Short mmCIF file of N, CA and C in Angstrom, two decimals:
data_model
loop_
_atom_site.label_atom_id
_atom_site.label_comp_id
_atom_site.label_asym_id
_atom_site.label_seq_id
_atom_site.Cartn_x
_atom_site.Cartn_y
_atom_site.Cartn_z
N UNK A 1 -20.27 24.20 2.53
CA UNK A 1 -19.99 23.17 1.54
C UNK A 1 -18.71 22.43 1.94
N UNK A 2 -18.85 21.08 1.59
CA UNK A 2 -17.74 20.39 1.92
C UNK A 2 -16.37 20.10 1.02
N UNK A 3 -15.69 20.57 0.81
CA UNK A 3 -14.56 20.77 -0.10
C UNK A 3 -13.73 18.85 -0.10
N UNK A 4 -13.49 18.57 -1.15
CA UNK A 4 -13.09 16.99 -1.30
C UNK A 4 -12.12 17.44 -2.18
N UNK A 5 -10.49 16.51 -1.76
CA UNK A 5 -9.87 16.55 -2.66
C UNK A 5 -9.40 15.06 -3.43
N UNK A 6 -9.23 15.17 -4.38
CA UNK A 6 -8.93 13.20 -4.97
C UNK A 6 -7.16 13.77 -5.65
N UNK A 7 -6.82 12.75 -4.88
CA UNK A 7 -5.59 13.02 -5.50
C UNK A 7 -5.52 11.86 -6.23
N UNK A 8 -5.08 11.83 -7.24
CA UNK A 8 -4.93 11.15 -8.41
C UNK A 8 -3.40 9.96 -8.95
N UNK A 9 -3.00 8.70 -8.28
CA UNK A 9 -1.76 8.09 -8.75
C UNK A 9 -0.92 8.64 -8.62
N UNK A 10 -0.64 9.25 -7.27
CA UNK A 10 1.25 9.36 -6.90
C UNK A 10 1.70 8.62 -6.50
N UNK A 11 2.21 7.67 -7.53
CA UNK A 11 2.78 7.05 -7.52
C UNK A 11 4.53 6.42 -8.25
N UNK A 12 4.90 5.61 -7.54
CA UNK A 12 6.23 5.77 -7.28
C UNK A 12 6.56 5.79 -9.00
N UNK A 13 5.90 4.42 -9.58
CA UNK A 13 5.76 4.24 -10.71
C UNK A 13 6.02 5.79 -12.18
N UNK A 14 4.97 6.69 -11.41
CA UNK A 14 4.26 7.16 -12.56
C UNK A 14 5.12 9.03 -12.03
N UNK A 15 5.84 9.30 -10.82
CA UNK A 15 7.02 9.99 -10.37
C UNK A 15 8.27 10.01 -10.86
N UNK A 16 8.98 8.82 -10.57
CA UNK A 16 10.30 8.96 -11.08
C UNK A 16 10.85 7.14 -11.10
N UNK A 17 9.27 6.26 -11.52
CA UNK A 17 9.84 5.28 -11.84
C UNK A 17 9.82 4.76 -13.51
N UNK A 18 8.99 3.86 -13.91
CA UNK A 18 9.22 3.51 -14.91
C UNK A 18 8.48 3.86 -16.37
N UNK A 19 7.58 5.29 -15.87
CA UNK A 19 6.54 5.86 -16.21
C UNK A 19 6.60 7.30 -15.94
N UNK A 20 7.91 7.56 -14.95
CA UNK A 20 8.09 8.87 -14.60
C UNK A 20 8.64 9.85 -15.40
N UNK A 21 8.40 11.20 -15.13
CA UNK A 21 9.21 11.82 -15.75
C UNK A 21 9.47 13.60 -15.12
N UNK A 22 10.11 14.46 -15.27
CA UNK A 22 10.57 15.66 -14.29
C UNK A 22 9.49 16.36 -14.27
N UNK A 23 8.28 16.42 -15.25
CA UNK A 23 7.43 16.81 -14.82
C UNK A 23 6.71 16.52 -13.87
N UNK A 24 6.44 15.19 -13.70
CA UNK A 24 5.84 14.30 -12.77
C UNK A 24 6.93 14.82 -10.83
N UNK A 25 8.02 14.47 -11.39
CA UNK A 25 9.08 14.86 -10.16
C UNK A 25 8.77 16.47 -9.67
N UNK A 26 8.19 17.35 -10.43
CA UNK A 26 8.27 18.94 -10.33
C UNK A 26 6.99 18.61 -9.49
N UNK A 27 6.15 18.40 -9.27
CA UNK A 27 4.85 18.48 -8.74
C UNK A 27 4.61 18.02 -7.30
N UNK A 28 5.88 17.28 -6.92
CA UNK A 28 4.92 16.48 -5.72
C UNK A 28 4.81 17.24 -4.57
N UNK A 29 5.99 18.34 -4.59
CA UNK A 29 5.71 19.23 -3.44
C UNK A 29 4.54 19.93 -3.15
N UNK A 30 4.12 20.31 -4.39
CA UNK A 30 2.49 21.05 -4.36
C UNK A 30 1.63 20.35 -4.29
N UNK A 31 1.53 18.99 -4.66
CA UNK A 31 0.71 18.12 -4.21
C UNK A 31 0.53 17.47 -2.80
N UNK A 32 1.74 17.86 -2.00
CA UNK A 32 2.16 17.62 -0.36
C UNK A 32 1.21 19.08 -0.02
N UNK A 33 1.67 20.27 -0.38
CA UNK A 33 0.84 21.56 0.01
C UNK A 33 -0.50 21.40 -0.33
N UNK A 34 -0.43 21.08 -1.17
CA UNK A 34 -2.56 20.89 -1.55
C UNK A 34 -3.20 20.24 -0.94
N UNK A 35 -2.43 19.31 -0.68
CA UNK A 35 -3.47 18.13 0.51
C UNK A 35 -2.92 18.70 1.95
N UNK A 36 -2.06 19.48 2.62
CA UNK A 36 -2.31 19.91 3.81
C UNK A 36 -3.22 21.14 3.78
N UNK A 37 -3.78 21.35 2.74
CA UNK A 37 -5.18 22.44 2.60
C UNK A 37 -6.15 22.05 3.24
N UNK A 38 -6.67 20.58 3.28
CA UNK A 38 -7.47 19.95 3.55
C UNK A 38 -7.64 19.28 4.75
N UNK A 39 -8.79 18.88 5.32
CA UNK A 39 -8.97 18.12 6.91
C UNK A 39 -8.03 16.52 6.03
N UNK A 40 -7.82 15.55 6.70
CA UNK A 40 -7.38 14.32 6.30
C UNK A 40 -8.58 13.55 6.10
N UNK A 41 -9.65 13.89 6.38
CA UNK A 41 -11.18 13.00 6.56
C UNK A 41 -11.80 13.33 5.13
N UNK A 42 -10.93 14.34 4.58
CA UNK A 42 -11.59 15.08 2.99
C UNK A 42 -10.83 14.84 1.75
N UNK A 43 -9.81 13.88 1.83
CA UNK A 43 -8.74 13.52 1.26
C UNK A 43 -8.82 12.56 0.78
N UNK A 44 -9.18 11.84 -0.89
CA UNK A 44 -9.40 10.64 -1.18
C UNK A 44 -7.84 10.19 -1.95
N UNK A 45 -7.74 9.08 -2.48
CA UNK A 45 -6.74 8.96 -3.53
C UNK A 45 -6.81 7.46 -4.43
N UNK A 46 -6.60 7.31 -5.75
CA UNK A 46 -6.52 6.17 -6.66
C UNK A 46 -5.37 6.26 -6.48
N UNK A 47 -4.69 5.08 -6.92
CA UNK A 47 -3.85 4.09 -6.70
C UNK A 47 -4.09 2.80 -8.03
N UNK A 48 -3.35 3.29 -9.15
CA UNK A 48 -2.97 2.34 -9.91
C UNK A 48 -2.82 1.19 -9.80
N UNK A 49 -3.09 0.18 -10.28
CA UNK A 49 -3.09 -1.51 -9.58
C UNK A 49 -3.09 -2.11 -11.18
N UNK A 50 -1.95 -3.03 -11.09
CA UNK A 50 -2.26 -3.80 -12.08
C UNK A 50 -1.32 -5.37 -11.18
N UNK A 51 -1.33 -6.40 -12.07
CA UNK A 51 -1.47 -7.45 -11.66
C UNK A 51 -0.07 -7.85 -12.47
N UNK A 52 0.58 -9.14 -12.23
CA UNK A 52 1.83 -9.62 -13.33
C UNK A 52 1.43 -9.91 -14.40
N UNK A 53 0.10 -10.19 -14.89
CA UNK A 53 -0.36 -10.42 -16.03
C UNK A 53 -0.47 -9.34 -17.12
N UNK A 54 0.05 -8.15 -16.92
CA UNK A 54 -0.40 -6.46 -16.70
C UNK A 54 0.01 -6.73 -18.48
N UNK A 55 1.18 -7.36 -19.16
CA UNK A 55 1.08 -7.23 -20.19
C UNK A 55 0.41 -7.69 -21.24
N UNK A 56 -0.27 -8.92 -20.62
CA UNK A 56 -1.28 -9.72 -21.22
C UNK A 56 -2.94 -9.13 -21.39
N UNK A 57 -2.62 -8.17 -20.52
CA UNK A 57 -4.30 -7.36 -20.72
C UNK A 57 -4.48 -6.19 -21.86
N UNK A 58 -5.23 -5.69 -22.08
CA UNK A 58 -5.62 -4.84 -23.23
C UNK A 58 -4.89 -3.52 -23.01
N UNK A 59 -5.21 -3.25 -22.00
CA UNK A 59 -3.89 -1.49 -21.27
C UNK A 59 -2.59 -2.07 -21.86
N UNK A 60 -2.23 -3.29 -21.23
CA UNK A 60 -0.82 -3.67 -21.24
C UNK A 60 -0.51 -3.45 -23.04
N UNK A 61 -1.04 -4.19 -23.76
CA UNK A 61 -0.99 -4.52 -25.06
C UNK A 61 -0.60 -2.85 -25.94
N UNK A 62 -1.87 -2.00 -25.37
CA UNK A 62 -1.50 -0.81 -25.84
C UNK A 62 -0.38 0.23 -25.27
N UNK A 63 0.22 0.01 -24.12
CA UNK A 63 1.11 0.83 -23.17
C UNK A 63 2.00 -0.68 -22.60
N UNK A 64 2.92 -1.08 -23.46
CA UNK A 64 3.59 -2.12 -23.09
C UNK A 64 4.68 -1.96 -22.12
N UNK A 65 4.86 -0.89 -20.99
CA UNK A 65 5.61 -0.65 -19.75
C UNK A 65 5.14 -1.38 -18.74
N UNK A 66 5.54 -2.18 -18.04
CA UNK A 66 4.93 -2.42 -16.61
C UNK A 66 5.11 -1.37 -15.42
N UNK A 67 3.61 -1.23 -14.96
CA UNK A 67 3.89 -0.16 -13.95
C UNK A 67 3.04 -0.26 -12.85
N UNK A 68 3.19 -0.18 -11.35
CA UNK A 68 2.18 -0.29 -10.94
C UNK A 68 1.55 -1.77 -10.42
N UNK A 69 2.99 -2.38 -10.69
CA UNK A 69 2.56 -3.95 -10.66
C UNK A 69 2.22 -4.20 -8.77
N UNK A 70 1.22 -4.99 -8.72
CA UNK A 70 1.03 -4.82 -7.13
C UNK A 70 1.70 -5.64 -6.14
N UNK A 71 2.26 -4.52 -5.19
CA UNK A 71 3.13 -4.89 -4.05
C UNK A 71 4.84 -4.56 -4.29
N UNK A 72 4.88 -3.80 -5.82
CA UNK A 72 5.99 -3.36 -6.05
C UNK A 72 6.31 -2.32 -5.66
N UNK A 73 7.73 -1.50 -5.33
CA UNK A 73 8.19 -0.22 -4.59
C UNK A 73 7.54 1.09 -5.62
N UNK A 74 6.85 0.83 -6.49
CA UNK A 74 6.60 1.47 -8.46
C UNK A 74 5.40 1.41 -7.74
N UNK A 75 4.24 0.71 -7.09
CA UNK A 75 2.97 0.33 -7.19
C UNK A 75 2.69 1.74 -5.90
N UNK A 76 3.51 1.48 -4.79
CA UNK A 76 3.86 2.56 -4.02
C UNK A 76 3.15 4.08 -4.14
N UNK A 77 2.37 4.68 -3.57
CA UNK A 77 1.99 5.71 -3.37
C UNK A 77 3.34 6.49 -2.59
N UNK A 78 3.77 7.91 -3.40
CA UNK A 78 4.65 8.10 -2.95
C UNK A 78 4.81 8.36 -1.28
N UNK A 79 5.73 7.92 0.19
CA UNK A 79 5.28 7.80 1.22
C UNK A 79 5.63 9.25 1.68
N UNK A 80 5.67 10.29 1.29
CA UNK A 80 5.02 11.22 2.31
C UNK A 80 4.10 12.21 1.75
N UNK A 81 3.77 11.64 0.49
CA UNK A 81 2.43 12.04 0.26
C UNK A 81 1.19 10.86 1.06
N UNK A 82 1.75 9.78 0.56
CA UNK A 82 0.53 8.75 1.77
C UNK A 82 0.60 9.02 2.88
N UNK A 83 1.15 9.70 3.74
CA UNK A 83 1.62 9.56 4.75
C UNK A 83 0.12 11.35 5.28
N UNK A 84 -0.41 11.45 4.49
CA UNK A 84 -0.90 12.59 4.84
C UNK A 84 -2.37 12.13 4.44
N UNK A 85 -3.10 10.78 3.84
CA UNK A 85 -3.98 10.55 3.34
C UNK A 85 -4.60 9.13 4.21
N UNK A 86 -5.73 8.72 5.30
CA UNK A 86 -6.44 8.34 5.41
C UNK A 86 -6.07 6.86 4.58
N UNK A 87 -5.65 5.54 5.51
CA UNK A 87 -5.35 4.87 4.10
C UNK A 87 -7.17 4.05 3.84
N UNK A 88 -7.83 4.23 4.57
CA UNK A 88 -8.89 3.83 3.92
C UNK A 88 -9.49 4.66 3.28
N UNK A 89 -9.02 5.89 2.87
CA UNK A 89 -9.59 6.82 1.92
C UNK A 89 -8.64 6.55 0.36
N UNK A 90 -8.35 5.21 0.12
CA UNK A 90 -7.20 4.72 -1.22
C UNK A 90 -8.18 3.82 -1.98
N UNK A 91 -8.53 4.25 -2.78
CA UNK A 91 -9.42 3.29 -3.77
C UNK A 91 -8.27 2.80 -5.04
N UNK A 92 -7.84 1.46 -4.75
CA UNK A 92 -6.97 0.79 -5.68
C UNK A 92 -7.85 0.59 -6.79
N UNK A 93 -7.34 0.67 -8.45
CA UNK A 93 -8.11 0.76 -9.83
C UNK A 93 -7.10 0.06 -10.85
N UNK A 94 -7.71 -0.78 -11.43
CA UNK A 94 -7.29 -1.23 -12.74
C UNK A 94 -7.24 -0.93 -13.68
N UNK A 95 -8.04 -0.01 -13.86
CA UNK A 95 -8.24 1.22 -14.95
C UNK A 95 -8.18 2.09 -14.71
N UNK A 96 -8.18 3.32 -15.88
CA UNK A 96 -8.16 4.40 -15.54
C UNK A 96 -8.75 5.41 -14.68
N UNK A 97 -10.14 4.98 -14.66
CA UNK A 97 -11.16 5.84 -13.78
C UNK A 97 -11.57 4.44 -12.49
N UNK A 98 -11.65 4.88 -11.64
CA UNK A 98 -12.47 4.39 -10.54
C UNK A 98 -13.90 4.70 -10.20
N UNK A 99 -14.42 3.68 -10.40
CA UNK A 99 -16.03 3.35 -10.40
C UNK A 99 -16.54 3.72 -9.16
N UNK A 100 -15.62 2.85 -8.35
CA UNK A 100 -15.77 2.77 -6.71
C UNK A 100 -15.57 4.25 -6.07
N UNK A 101 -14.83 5.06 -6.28
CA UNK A 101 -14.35 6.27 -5.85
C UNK A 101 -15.39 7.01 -6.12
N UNK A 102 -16.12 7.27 -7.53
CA UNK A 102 -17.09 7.82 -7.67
C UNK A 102 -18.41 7.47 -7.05
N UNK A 103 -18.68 6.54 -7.00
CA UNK A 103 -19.91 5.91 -6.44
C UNK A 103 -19.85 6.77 -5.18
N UNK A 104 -18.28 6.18 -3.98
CA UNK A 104 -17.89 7.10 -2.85
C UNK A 104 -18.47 8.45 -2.77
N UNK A 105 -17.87 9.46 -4.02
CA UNK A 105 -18.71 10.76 -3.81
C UNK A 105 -19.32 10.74 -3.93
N UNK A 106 -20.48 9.97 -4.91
CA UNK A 106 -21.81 10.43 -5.13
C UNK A 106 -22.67 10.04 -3.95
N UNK A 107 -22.04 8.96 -3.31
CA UNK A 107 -23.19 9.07 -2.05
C UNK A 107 -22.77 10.39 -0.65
N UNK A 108 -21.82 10.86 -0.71
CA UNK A 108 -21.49 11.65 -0.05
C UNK A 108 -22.07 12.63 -0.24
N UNK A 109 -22.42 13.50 -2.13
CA UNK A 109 -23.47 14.36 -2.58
C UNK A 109 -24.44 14.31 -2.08
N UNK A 110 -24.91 12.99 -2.01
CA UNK A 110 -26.42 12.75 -1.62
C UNK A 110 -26.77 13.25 -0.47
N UNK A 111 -25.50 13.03 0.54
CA UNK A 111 -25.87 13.74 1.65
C UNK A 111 -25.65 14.76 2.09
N UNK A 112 -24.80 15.38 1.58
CA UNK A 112 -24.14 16.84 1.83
C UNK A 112 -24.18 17.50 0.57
N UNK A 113 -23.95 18.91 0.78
CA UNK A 113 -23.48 19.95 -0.46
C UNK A 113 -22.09 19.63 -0.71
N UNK A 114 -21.31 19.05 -1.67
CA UNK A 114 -19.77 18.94 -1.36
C UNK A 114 -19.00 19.62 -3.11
N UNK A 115 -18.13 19.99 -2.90
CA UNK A 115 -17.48 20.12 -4.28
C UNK A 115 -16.03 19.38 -4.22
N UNK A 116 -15.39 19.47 -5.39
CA UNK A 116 -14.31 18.63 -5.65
C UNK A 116 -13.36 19.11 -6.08
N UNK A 117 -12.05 18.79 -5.59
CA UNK A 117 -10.78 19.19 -6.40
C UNK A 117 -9.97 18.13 -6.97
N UNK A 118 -8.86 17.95 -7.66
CA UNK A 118 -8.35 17.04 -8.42
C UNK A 118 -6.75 17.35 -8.67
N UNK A 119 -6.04 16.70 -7.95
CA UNK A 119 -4.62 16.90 -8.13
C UNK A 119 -3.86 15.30 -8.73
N UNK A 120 -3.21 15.63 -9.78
CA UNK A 120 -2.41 14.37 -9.80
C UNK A 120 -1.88 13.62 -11.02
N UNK A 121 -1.50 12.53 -11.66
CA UNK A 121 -1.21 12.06 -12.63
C UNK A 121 -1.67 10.97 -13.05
N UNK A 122 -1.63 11.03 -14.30
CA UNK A 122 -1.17 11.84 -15.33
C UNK A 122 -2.58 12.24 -15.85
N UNK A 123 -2.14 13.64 -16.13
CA UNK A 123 -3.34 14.53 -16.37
C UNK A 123 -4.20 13.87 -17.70
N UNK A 124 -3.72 13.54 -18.67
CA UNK A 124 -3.71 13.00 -19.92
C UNK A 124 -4.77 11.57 -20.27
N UNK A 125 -4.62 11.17 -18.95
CA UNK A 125 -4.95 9.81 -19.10
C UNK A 125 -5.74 9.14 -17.43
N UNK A 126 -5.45 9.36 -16.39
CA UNK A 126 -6.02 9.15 -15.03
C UNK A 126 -6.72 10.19 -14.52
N UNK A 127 -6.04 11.48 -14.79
CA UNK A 127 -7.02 12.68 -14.00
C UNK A 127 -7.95 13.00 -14.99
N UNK A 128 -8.06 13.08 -15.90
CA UNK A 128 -9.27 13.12 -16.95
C UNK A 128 -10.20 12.52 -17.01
N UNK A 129 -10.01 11.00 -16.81
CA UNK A 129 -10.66 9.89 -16.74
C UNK A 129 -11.46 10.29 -15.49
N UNK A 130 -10.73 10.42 -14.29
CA UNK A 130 -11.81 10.49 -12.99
C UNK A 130 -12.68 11.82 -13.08
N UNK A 131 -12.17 12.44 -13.67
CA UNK A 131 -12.86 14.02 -13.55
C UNK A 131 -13.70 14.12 -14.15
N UNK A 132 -14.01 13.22 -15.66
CA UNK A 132 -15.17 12.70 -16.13
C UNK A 132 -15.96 12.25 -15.74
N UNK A 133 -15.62 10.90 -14.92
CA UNK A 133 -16.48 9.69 -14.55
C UNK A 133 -17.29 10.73 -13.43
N UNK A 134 -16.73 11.27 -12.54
CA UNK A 134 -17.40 12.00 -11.67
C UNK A 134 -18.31 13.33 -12.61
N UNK A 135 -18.22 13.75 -13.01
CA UNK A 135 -18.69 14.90 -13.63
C UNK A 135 -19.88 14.10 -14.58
N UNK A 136 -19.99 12.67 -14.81
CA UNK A 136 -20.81 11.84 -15.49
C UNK A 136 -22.02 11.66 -14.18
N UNK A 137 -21.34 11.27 -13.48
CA UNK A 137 -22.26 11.18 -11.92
C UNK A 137 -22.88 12.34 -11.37
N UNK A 138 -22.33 13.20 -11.19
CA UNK A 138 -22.52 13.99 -10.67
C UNK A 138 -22.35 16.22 -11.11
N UNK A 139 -23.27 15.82 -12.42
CA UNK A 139 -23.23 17.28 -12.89
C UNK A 139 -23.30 18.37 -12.56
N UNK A 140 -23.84 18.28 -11.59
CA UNK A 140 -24.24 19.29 -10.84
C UNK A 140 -23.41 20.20 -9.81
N UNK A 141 -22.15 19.42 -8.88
CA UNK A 141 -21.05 19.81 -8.29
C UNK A 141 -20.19 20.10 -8.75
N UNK A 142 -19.49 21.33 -8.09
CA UNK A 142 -18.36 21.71 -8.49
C UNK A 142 -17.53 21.00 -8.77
N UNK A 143 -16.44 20.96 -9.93
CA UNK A 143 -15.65 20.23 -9.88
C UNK A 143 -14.31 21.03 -10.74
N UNK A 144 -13.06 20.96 -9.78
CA UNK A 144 -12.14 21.79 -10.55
C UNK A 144 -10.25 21.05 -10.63
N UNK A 145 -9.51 21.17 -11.10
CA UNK A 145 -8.62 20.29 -11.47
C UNK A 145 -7.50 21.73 -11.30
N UNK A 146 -6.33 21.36 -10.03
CA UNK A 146 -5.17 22.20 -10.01
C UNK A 146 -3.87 22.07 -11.32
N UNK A 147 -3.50 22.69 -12.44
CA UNK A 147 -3.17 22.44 -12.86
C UNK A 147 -1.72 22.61 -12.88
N UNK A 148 -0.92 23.34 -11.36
CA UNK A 148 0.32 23.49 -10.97
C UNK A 148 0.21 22.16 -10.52
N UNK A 149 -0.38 21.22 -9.93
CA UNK A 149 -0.20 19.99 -8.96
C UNK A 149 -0.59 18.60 -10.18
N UNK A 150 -0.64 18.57 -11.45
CA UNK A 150 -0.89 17.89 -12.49
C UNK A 150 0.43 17.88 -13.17
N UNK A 151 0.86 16.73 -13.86
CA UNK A 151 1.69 16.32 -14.97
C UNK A 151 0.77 15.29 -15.97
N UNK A 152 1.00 15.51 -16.97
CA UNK A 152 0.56 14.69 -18.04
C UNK A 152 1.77 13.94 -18.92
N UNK A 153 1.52 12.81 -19.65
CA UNK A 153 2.80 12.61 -20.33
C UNK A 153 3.64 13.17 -21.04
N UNK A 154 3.56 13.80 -21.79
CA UNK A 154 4.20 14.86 -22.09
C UNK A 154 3.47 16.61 -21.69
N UNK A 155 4.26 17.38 -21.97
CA UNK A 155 3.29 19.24 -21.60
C UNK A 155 2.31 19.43 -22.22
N UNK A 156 2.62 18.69 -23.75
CA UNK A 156 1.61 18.91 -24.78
C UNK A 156 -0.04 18.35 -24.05
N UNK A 157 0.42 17.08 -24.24
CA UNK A 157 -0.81 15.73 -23.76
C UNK A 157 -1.23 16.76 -22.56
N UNK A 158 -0.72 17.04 -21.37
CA UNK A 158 -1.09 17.99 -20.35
C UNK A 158 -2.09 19.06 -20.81
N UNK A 159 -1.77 19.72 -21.11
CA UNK A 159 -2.36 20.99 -21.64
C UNK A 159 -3.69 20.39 -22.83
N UNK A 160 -3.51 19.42 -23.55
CA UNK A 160 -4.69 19.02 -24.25
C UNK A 160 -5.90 18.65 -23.31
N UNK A 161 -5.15 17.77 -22.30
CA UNK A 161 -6.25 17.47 -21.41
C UNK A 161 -7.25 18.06 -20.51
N UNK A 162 -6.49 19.66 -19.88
CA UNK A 162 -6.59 20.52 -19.22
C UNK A 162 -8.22 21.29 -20.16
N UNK A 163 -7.58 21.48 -21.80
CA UNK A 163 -8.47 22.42 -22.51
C UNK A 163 -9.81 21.40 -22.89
N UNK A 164 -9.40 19.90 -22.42
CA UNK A 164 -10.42 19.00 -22.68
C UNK A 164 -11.49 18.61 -21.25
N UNK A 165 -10.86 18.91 -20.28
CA UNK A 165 -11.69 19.17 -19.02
C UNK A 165 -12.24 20.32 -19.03
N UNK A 166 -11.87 21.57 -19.47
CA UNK A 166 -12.62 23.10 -19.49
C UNK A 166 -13.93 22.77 -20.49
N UNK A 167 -13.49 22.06 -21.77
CA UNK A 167 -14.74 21.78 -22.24
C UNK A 167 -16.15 21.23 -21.38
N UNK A 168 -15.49 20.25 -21.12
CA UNK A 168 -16.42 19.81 -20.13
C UNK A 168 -16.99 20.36 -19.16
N UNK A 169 -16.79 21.53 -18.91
CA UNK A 169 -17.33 22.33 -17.34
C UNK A 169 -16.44 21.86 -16.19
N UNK A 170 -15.64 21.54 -16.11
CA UNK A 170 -14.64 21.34 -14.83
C UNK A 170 -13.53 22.38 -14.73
N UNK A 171 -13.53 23.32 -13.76
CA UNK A 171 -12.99 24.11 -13.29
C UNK A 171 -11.53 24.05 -13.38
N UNK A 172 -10.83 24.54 -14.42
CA UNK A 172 -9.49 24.35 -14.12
C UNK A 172 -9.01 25.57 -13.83
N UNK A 173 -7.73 25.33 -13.25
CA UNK A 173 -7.29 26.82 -12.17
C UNK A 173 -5.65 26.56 -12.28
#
């Protein structure tokens, strides 16, 4: 079986910029170790993207921070975590879940036996979102979420999300 990992918005933004916070800062080392678990060819990652208009859109309206704005040092995948990831394995997203990323695995299912892991931020709101969308696609594969290599916005929101992916059948560990 082919083991896939998606790392989830490490980004500079959502680390220790304008969205960051020490939880987010506590993680990235294990998220550097988790992805040298892996071949680099098995290594996907989202990448937050929003545009200058970012407050004028419906996200913006409800989460009035700018973050993630594109081509900013914040928009930034942190660089030595990118620095270990395939950059055509970066599916940039405007939303929370990536359509495109999933589509990605599911044709990869199609052809192989593969399962999935999930490291990244914020657990609450991006890693939930993808771990769904995929688990919507694709029911049938493993799918499990590291929860030492996760921050959510606050511990609480974390841990809600965590007991809200177990519902779902996604492997948390």
């Amino acid at each position: 079986m082919r083991k896939i990992l998606l790392v989830i918005d490490m980004q500079n933004d959502f680390i220790d910029g304008s969205l960051g916070s020490a939880e987010a800062e506590n993680i990235v080392q294990n998220v550097i170790n988790k992805i040298k678990e892996y071949p680099a060819e098995n290594v996907f990652a989202t990448k937050d993207t929003h545009e200058a208009n970012y407050l004028s859109t419906s996200e913006g309206k409800h989460l009035p921070v700018e973050h993630c704005i594109r081509g900013s040092k914040g928009w930034d995948i942190r660089p030595e975590i990118m620095a270990l990831i395939p950059s055509e394995n970066v599916y940039e997203k405007g939303t929370f879940g990536s359509v495109k990323l999933a589509e990605r695995i599911a044709e990869m299912a199609h052809k192989e036996e593969i399962s999935v892991e999930m490291v990244g931020l914020c657990t609450d709101i991006c890693v939930v979102s993808n771990a769904l969308l995929i688990k919507a696609y694709l029911p049938e594969i493993p799918i499990s979420v590291d929860s030492s290599c996760c921050a959510g916005v606050t511990p609480d929101k974390h841990n809600a999300a965590l007991e809200t992916m177990r519902s779902c059948q996604i492997n948390v560990i």
